[in-house]
C-alpha positions as YAML, in Angstrom:
chain: A
units: angstrom
residues:
- id: 1
  name: UNK
  ca: [54.35, 10.31, 19.87]
- id: 2
  name: UNK
  ca: [54.98, 12.28, 16.72]
- id: 3
  name: UNK
  ca: [57.05, 11.27, 13.76]
- id: 4
  name: UNK
  ca: [59.91, 13.43, 12.48]
- id: 5
  name: UNK
  ca: [57.81, 14.32, 9.45]
- id: 6
  name: UNK
  ca: [54.94, 15.62, 11.63]
- id: 7
  name: UNK
  ca: [57.41, 17.62, 13.69]
- id: 8
  name: UNK
  ca: [58.85, 19.14, 10.53]
- id: 9
  name: UNK
  ca: [55.38, 20.04, 9.28]
- id: 10
  name: UNK
  ca: [54.40, 21.61, 12.59]
- id: 11
  name: UNK
  ca: [57.46, 23.84, 12.79]
- id: 12
  name: UNK
  ca: [56.99, 27.39, 11.52]
- id: 13
  name: UNK
  ca: [58.22, 27.93, 7.97]
- id: 14
  name: UNK
  ca: [58.81, 24.22, 7.55]
- id: 15
  name: UNK
  ca: [59.13, 24.58, 3.78]
- id: 16
  name: UNK
  ca: [61.94, 27.10, 4.23]
- id: 17
  name: UNK
  ca: [63.63, 26.63, 7.59]
- id: 18
  name: UNK
  ca: [65.70, 29.81, 7.20]
- id: 19
  name: UNK
  ca: [63.02, 31.99, 5.58]
- id: 20
  name: UNK
  ca: [63.82, 35.13, 7.59]
- id: 21
  name: UNK
  ca: [67.47, 34.94, 6.61]
- id: 22
  name: UNK
  ca: [66.59, 34.34, 2.95]
- id: 23
  name: UNK
  ca: [64.19, 37.30, 2.89]
- id: 24
  name: UNK
  ca: [66.75, 39.53, 4.57]
- id: 25
  name: UNK
  ca: [69.40, 38.53, 2.01]
- id: 26
  name: UNK
  ca: [67.00, 39.06, -0.88]
- id: 27
  name: UNK
  ca: [65.85, 42.50, 0.31]
- id: 28
  name: UNK
  ca: [69.47, 43.55, 0.78]
- id: 29
  name: UNK
  ca: [70.25, 42.51, -2.79]
- id: 30
  name: UNK
  ca: [67.23, 44.36, -4.18]
- id: 31
  name: UNK
  ca: [68.06, 47.62, -2.43]
- id: 32
  name: UNK
  ca: [71.83, 47.26, -2.83]
- id: 33
  name: UNK
  ca: [72.49, 47.25, 0.90]
- id: 34
  name: UNK
  ca: [75.58, 45.82, 2.52]
- id: 35
  name: UNK
  ca: [75.28, 42.35, 3.93]
- id: 36
  name: UNK
  ca: [74.72, 42.20, 7.62]
- id: 37
  name: UNK
  ca: [77.36, 40.22, 9.37]
- id: 38
  name: UNK
  ca: [75.18, 39.63, 12.39]
- id: 39
  name: UNK
  ca: [74.12, 36.01, 12.24]
- id: 40
  name: UNK
  ca: [71.45, 36.40, 14.91]
- id: 41
  name: UNK
  ca: [69.90, 39.66, 13.81]
- id: 42
  name: UNK
  ca: [66.58, 40.13, 15.55]
- id: 43
  name: UNK
  ca: [64.19, 42.97, 14.88]
- id: 44
  name: UNK
  ca: [63.27, 45.06, 17.87]
- id: 45
  name: UNK
  ca: [59.47, 45.36, 18.20]
- id: 46
  name: UNK
  ca: [59.89, 48.44, 20.40]
- id: 47
  name: UNK
  ca: [60.92, 50.59, 17.42]
- id: 48
  name: UNK
  ca: [57.63, 50.08, 15.58]
- id: 49
  name: UNK
  ca: [55.69, 53.35, 15.37]
- id: 50
  name: UNK
  ca: [51.96, 53.50, 15.93]
- id: 51
  name: UNK
  ca: [49.58, 56.14, 14.63]
- id: 52
  name: UNK
  ca: [46.29, 56.68, 16.41]
- id: 53
  name: UNK
  ca: [43.28, 58.94, 16.65]
- id: 54
  name: UNK
  ca: [41.34, 59.77, 19.79]
- id: 55
  name: UNK
  ca: [37.81, 61.14, 19.75]
- id: 56
  name: UNK
  ca: [37.65, 64.25, 21.90]
- id: 57
  name: UNK
  ca: [34.46, 65.60, 23.46]
- id: 58
  name: UNK
  ca: [34.51, 69.20, 24.58]
- id: 59
  name: UNK
  ca: [32.38, 69.52, 27.72]
- id: 60
  name: UNK
  ca: [31.80, 73.25, 27.20]
- id: 61
  name: UNK
  ca: [30.73, 72.84, 23.55]
- id: 62
  name: UNK
  ca: [29.40, 69.30, 22.99]
- id: 63
  name: UNK
  ca: [28.40, 70.01, 19.38]
- id: 64
  name: UNK
  ca: [32.02, 70.54, 18.31]
- id: 65
  name: UNK
  ca: [33.47, 67.56, 16.46]
- id: 66
  name: UNK
  ca: [37.09, 67.12, 17.57]
- id: 67
  name: UNK
  ca: [39.69, 64.40, 17.06]
- id: 68
  name: UNK
  ca: [43.25, 64.19, 18.36]
- id: 69
  name: UNK
  ca: [46.02, 62.51, 16.32]
- id: 70
  name: UNK
  ca: [49.08, 60.99, 17.96]
- id: 71
  name: UNK
  ca: [52.01, 58.78, 17.06]
- id: 72
  name: UNK
  ca: [54.65, 57.08, 19.15]
- id: 73
  name: UNK
  ca: [56.92, 54.08, 19.23]
- id: 74
  name: UNK
  ca: [55.62, 50.92, 20.87]
- id: 75
  name: UNK
  ca: [57.52, 51.46, 24.11]
- id: 76
  name: UNK
  ca: [56.40, 55.12, 24.41]
- id: 77
  name: UNK
  ca: [52.79, 54.51, 23.36]
- id: 78
  name: UNK
  ca: [51.22, 54.10, 26.81]
- id: 79
  name: UNK
  ca: [53.05, 57.12, 28.22]
- id: 80
  name: UNK
  ca: [51.96, 59.25, 25.25]
- id: 81
  name: UNK
  ca: [48.30, 58.25, 25.55]
- id: 82
  name: UNK
  ca: [48.39, 58.80, 29.33]
- id: 83
  name: UNK
  ca: [49.86, 62.26, 28.79]
- id: 84
  name: UNK
  ca: [47.09, 63.12, 26.31]
- id: 85
  name: UNK
  ca: [44.43, 61.81, 28.71]
- id: 86
  name: UNK
  ca: [45.94, 63.88, 31.49]
- id: 87
  name: UNK
  ca: [45.86, 67.02, 29.33]
- id: 88
  name: UNK
  ca: [42.29, 66.66, 27.99]
- id: 89
  name: UNK
  ca: [40.66, 64.47, 30.62]
- id: 90
  name: UNK
  ca: [40.10, 60.73, 30.77]
- id: 91
  name: UNK
  ca: [36.31, 60.95, 30.46]
- id: 92
  name: UNK
  ca: [36.40, 63.20, 27.40]
- id: 93
  name: UNK
  ca: [38.41, 60.89, 25.12]
- id: 94
  name: UNK
  ca: [38.34, 57.41, 23.72]
- id: 95
  name: UNK
  ca: [40.58, 55.60, 21.28]
- id: 96
  name: UNK
  ca: [39.14, 55.29, 17.78]
- id: 97
  name: UNK
  ca: [42.02, 54.09, 15.65]
- id: 98
  name: UNK
  ca: [45.51, 52.71, 16.21]
- id: 99
  name: UNK
  ca: [47.73, 51.01, 13.63]
- id: 100
  name: UNK
  ca: [51.44, 50.32, 13.18]
- id: 101
  name: UNK
  ca: [52.89, 52.55, 10.46]
- id: 102
  name: UNK
  ca: [56.20, 53.00, 8.70]
- id: 103
  name: UNK
  ca: [56.41, 56.66, 9.72]
- id: 104
  name: UNK
  ca: [54.10, 58.19, 12.30]
- id: 105
  name: UNK
  ca: [54.90, 61.76, 11.30]
- id: 106
  name: UNK
  ca: [54.38, 60.90, 7.62]
- id: 107
  name: UNK
  ca: [50.95, 59.41, 8.31]
- id: 108
  name: UNK
  ca: [50.04, 62.42, 10.45]
- id: 109
  name: UNK
  ca: [51.03, 64.74, 7.58]
- id: 110
  name: UNK
  ca: [48.90, 62.74, 5.11]
- id: 111
  name: UNK
  ca: [45.87, 62.92, 7.40]
- id: 112
  name: UNK
  ca: [46.38, 66.65, 8.06]
- id: 113
  name: UNK
  ca: [46.72, 67.42, 4.34]
- id: 114
  name: UNK
  ca: [43.61, 65.40, 3.49]
- id: 115
  name: UNK
  ca: [41.40, 67.05, 6.09]
- id: 116
  name: UNK
  ca: [42.78, 70.54, 5.49]
- id: 117
  name: UNK
  ca: [41.86, 70.09, 1.81]
- id: 118
  name: UNK
  ca: [38.30, 69.43, 3.03]
- id: 119
  name: UNK
  ca: [38.41, 72.88, 4.71]
- id: 120
  name: UNK
  ca: [38.62, 71.48, 8.22]
- id: 121
  name: UNK
  ca: [40.27, 73.36, 11.07]
- id: 122
  name: UNK
  ca: [43.61, 71.58, 11.51]
- id: 123
  name: UNK
  ca: [46.06, 72.86, 14.08]
- id: 124
  name: UNK
  ca: [48.83, 70.77, 15.58]
- id: 125
  name: UNK
  ca: [47.37, 67.38, 16.34]
- id: 126
  name: UNK
  ca: [43.75, 68.53, 16.56]
- id: 127
  name: UNK
  ca: [41.23, 67.95, 13.77]
- id: 128
  name: UNK
  ca: [37.97, 69.87, 13.96]
- id: 129
  name: UNK
  ca: [35.15, 69.36, 11.50]
- id: 130
  name: UNK
  ca: [33.07, 72.34, 10.39]
- id: 131
  name: UNK
  ca: [29.73, 72.67, 12.22]
- id: 132
  name: UNK
  ca: [27.69, 71.70, 9.16]
- id: 133
  name: UNK
  ca: [29.90, 68.71, 8.30]
- id: 134
  name: UNK
  ca: [28.27, 65.26, 8.14]
- id: 135
  name: UNK
  ca: [31.41, 63.62, 9.57]
- id: 136
  name: UNK
  ca: [31.14, 61.54, 12.71]
- id: 137
  name: UNK
  ca: [33.57, 59.11, 14.36]
- id: 138
  name: UNK
  ca: [32.78, 56.29, 11.94]
- id: 139
  name: UNK
  ca: [33.39, 58.41, 8.84]
- id: 140
  name: UNK
  ca: [36.64, 59.78, 10.25]
- id: 141
  name: UNK
  ca: [37.89, 56.27, 11.02]
- id: 142
  name: UNK
  ca: [36.91, 55.05, 7.54]
- id: 143
  name: UNK
  ca: [38.69, 57.99, 5.91]
- id: 144
  name: UNK
  ca: [41.84, 57.46, 7.97]
- id: 145
  name: UNK
  ca: [41.72, 53.72, 7.23]
- id: 146
  name: UNK
  ca: [41.53, 54.52, 3.50]
- id: 147
  name: UNK
  ca: [44.54, 56.82, 3.82]
- id: 148
  name: UNK
  ca: [46.38, 54.08, 5.74]
- id: 149
  name: UNK
  ca: [45.62, 51.52, 3.01]
- id: 150
  name: UNK
  ca: [46.76, 53.97, 0.32]
- id: 151
  name: UNK
  ca: [50.01, 54.48, 2.23]
- id: 152
  name: UNK
  ca: [50.53, 50.73, 2.54]
- id: 153
  name: UNK
  ca: [49.72, 50.30, -1.16]
- id: 154
  name: UNK
  ca: [52.36, 52.91, -2.01]
- id: 155
  name: UNK
  ca: [55.04, 51.00, -0.08]
- id: 156
  name: UNK
  ca: [53.88, 47.70, -1.60]
- id: 157
  name: UNK
  ca: [54.08, 49.13, -5.12]
- id: 158
  name: UNK
  ca: [57.57, 50.44, -4.39]
- id: 159
  name: UNK
  ca: [58.73, 46.99, -3.28]
- id: 160
  name: UNK
  ca: [57.09, 45.25, -6.23]
- id: 161
  name: UNK
  ca: [58.65, 47.75, -8.64]
- id: 162
  name: UNK
  ca: [62.08, 47.29, -7.09]
- id: 163
  name: UNK
  ca: [61.65, 43.52, -7.25]
- id: 164
  name: UNK
  ca: [60.61, 43.54, -10.91]
- id: 165
  name: UNK
  ca: [63.50, 45.85, -11.83]
- id: 166
  name: UNK
  ca: [65.91, 43.62, -9.96]
- id: 167
  name: UNK
  ca: [64.62, 40.46, -11.66]
- id: 168
  name: UNK
  ca: [64.61, 42.16, -15.05]
- id: 169
  name: UNK
  ca: [68.16, 43.50, -14.90]
- id: 170
  name: UNK
  ca: [69.79, 40.68, -12.95]
- id: 171
  name: UNK
  ca: [70.62, 37.79, -15.30]
- id: 172
  name: UNK
  ca: [71.81, 35.48, -12.53]
- id: 173
  name: UNK
  ca: [69.18, 33.33, -10.89]
- id: 174
  name: UNK
  ca: [68.88, 34.16, -7.23]
- id: 175
  name: UNK
  ca: [69.02, 31.23, -4.92]
- id: 176
  name: UNK
  ca: [69.17, 32.86, -1.52]
...
């Protein structure tokens, strides 16, 4: 038998029982958004976009280093990957990298710009390293992970900057 105190400690966000609502209110104040009048506003996990990279092996030219980029929402992800496997062959591909991103097309553009600056052949969703390039799957994943972290850092810095501006110019103490 548990005491009421133990039950309160074991509940999620026990220090702030309405933490999600408080964060939502605070973010709306920071970005000057209208208040949502929906009391039970739930976020739909199906709208989260994922960015991924598949390693592609060309059977006719096994020395070519190819990677395929894709992005899709969570509910379309399996269908997108199945369509890619159907186009290029199930045996010739394997998933290297998959992460949730703010914008799948934005992340794809960042990756394309980075690798095209390295003089790679970039067309559509295909990345191809030059023949004399030292890149392998591990280096490509590390590079894309670095670009992903830089993208996340950019969004984090934006939120921190907005928060500091809001605190600096808002004389009233916020008690959400």
